[in-house]
mmCIF file of C-alpha atoms in Angstrom:
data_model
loop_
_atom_site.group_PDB
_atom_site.id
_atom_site.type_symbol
_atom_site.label_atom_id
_atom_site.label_comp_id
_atom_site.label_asym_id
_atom_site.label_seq_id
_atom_site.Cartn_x
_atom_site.Cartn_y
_atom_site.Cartn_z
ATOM 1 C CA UNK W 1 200.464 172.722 72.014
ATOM 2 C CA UNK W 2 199.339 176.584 72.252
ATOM 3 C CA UNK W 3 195.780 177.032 72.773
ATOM 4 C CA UNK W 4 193.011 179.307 71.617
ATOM 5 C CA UNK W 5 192.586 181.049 74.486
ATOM 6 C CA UNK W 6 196.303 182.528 74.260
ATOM 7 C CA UNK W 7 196.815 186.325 74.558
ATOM 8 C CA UNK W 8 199.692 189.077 75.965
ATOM 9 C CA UNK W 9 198.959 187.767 79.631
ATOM 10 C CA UNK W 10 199.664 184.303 78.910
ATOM 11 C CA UNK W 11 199.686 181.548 76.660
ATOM 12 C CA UNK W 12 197.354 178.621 77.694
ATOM 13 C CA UNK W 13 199.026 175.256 76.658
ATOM 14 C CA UNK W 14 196.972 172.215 75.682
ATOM 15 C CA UNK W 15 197.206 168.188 76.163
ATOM 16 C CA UNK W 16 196.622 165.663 79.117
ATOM 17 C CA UNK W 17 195.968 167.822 82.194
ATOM 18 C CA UNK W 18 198.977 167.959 84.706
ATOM 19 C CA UNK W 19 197.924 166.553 88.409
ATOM 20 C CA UNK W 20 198.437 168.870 91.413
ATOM 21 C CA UNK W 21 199.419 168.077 94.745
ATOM 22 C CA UNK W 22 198.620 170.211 97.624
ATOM 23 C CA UNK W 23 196.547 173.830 98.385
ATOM 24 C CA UNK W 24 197.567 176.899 95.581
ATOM 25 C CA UNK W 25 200.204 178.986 97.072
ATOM 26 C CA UNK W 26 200.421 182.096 98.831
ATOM 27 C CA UNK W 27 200.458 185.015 95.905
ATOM 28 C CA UNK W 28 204.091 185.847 94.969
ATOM 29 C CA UNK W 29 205.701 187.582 92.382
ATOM 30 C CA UNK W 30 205.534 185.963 89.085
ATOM 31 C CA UNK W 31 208.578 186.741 86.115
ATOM 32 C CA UNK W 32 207.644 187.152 82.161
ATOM 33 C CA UNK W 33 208.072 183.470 81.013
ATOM 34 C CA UNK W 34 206.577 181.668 84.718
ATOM 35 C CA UNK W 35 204.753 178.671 84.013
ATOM 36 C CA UNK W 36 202.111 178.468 86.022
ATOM 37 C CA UNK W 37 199.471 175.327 86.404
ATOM 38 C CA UNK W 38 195.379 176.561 87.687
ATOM 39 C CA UNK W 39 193.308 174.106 88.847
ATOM 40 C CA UNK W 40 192.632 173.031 85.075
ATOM 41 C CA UNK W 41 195.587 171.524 84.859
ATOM 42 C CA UNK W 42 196.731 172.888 81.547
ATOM 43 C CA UNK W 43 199.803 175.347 82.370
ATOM 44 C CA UNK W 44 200.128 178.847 81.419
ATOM 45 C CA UNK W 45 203.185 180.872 80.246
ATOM 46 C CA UNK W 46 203.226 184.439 81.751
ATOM 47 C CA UNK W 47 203.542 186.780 79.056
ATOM 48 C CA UNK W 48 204.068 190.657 78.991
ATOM 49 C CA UNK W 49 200.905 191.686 80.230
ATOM 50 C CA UNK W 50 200.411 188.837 82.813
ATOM 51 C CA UNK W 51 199.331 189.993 86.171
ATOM 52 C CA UNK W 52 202.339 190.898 88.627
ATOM 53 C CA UNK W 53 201.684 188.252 91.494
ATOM 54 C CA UNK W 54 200.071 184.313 91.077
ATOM 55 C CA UNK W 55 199.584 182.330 93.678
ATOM 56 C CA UNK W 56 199.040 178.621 91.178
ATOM 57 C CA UNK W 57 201.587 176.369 91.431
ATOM 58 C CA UNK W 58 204.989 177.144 89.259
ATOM 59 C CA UNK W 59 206.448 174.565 87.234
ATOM 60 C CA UNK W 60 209.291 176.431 85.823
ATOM 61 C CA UNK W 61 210.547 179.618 83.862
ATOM 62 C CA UNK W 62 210.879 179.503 80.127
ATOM 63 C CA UNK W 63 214.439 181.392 79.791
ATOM 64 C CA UNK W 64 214.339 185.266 78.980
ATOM 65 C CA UNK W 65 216.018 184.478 75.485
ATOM 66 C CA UNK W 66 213.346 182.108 74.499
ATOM 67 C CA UNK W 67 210.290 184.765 75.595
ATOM 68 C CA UNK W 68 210.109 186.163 71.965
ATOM 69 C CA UNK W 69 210.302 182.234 70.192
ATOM 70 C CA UNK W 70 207.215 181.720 72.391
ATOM 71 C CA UNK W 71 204.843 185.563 72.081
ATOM 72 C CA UNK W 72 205.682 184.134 68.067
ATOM 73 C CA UNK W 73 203.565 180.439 68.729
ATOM 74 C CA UNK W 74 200.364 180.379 67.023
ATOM 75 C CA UNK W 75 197.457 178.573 68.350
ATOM 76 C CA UNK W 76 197.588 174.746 67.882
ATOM 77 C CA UNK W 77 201.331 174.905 67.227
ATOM 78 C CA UNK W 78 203.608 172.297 69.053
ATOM 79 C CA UNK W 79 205.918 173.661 72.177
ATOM 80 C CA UNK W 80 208.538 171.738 73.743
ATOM 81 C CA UNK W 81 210.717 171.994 77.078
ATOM 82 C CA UNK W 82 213.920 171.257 78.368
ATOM 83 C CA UNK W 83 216.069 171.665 81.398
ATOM 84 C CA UNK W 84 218.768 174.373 81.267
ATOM 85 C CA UNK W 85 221.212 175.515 83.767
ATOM 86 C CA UNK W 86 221.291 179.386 84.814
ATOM 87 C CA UNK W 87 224.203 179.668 83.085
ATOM 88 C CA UNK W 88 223.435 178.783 80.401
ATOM 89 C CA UNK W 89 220.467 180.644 80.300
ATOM 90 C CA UNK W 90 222.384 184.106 81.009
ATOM 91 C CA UNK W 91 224.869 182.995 77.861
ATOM 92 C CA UNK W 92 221.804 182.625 75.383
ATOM 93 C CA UNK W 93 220.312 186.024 76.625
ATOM 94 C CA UNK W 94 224.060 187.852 75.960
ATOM 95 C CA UNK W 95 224.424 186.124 72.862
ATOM 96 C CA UNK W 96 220.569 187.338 71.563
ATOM 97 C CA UNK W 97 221.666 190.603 72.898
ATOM 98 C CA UNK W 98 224.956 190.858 70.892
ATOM 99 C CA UNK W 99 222.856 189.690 67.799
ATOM 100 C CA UNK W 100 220.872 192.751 68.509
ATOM 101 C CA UNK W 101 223.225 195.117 68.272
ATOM 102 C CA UNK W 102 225.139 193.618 65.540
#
């Protein structure tokens, strides 16, 4: 679920801590929408006004079309995830896009 402490740079999800393996990475660019997991073990979601590079571990990208669904979360409300291909990612962003200019 969405914690508190959740803000433009990122939103800080809540529940059973997620175990790392291995040193944090070398700093690398990080998209709107990374997930990234600190030390805490409670992931983050990269927002707008996250910082450019990150060097925690990644766990995955929450799709560009999907972005807005989570900046609308409040705190302690639920958020699931599931897999999705590129493609189909790229069809859910055109078909937001067309809704936008419909």
């Amino acid at each position: 679920r969405v914690g508190a402490a959740s803000d433009r740079m990122g939103y800080r999800l809540e529940g059973p801590p997620l175990e790392q393996e291995g040193p944090e990475l070398l700093s690398a660019a990080v998209p709107v929408g990374a997930i990234q997991v600190p030390p805490s073990g409670e992931p983050i979601i990269l927002m707008a006004d996250r910082p450019t590079t990150g060097g925690y571990p990644r766990i995955g990208t929450v799709i560009s079309a999907d972005v807005p669904v989570v900046a609308q979360l409040a705190p302690g409300e639920g958020i699931e995830f599931e897999t999705c291909s590129h493609e189909a990612a790229v069809r859910a962003l055109i078909e937001q896009e067309r809704g936008l200019l419909a």
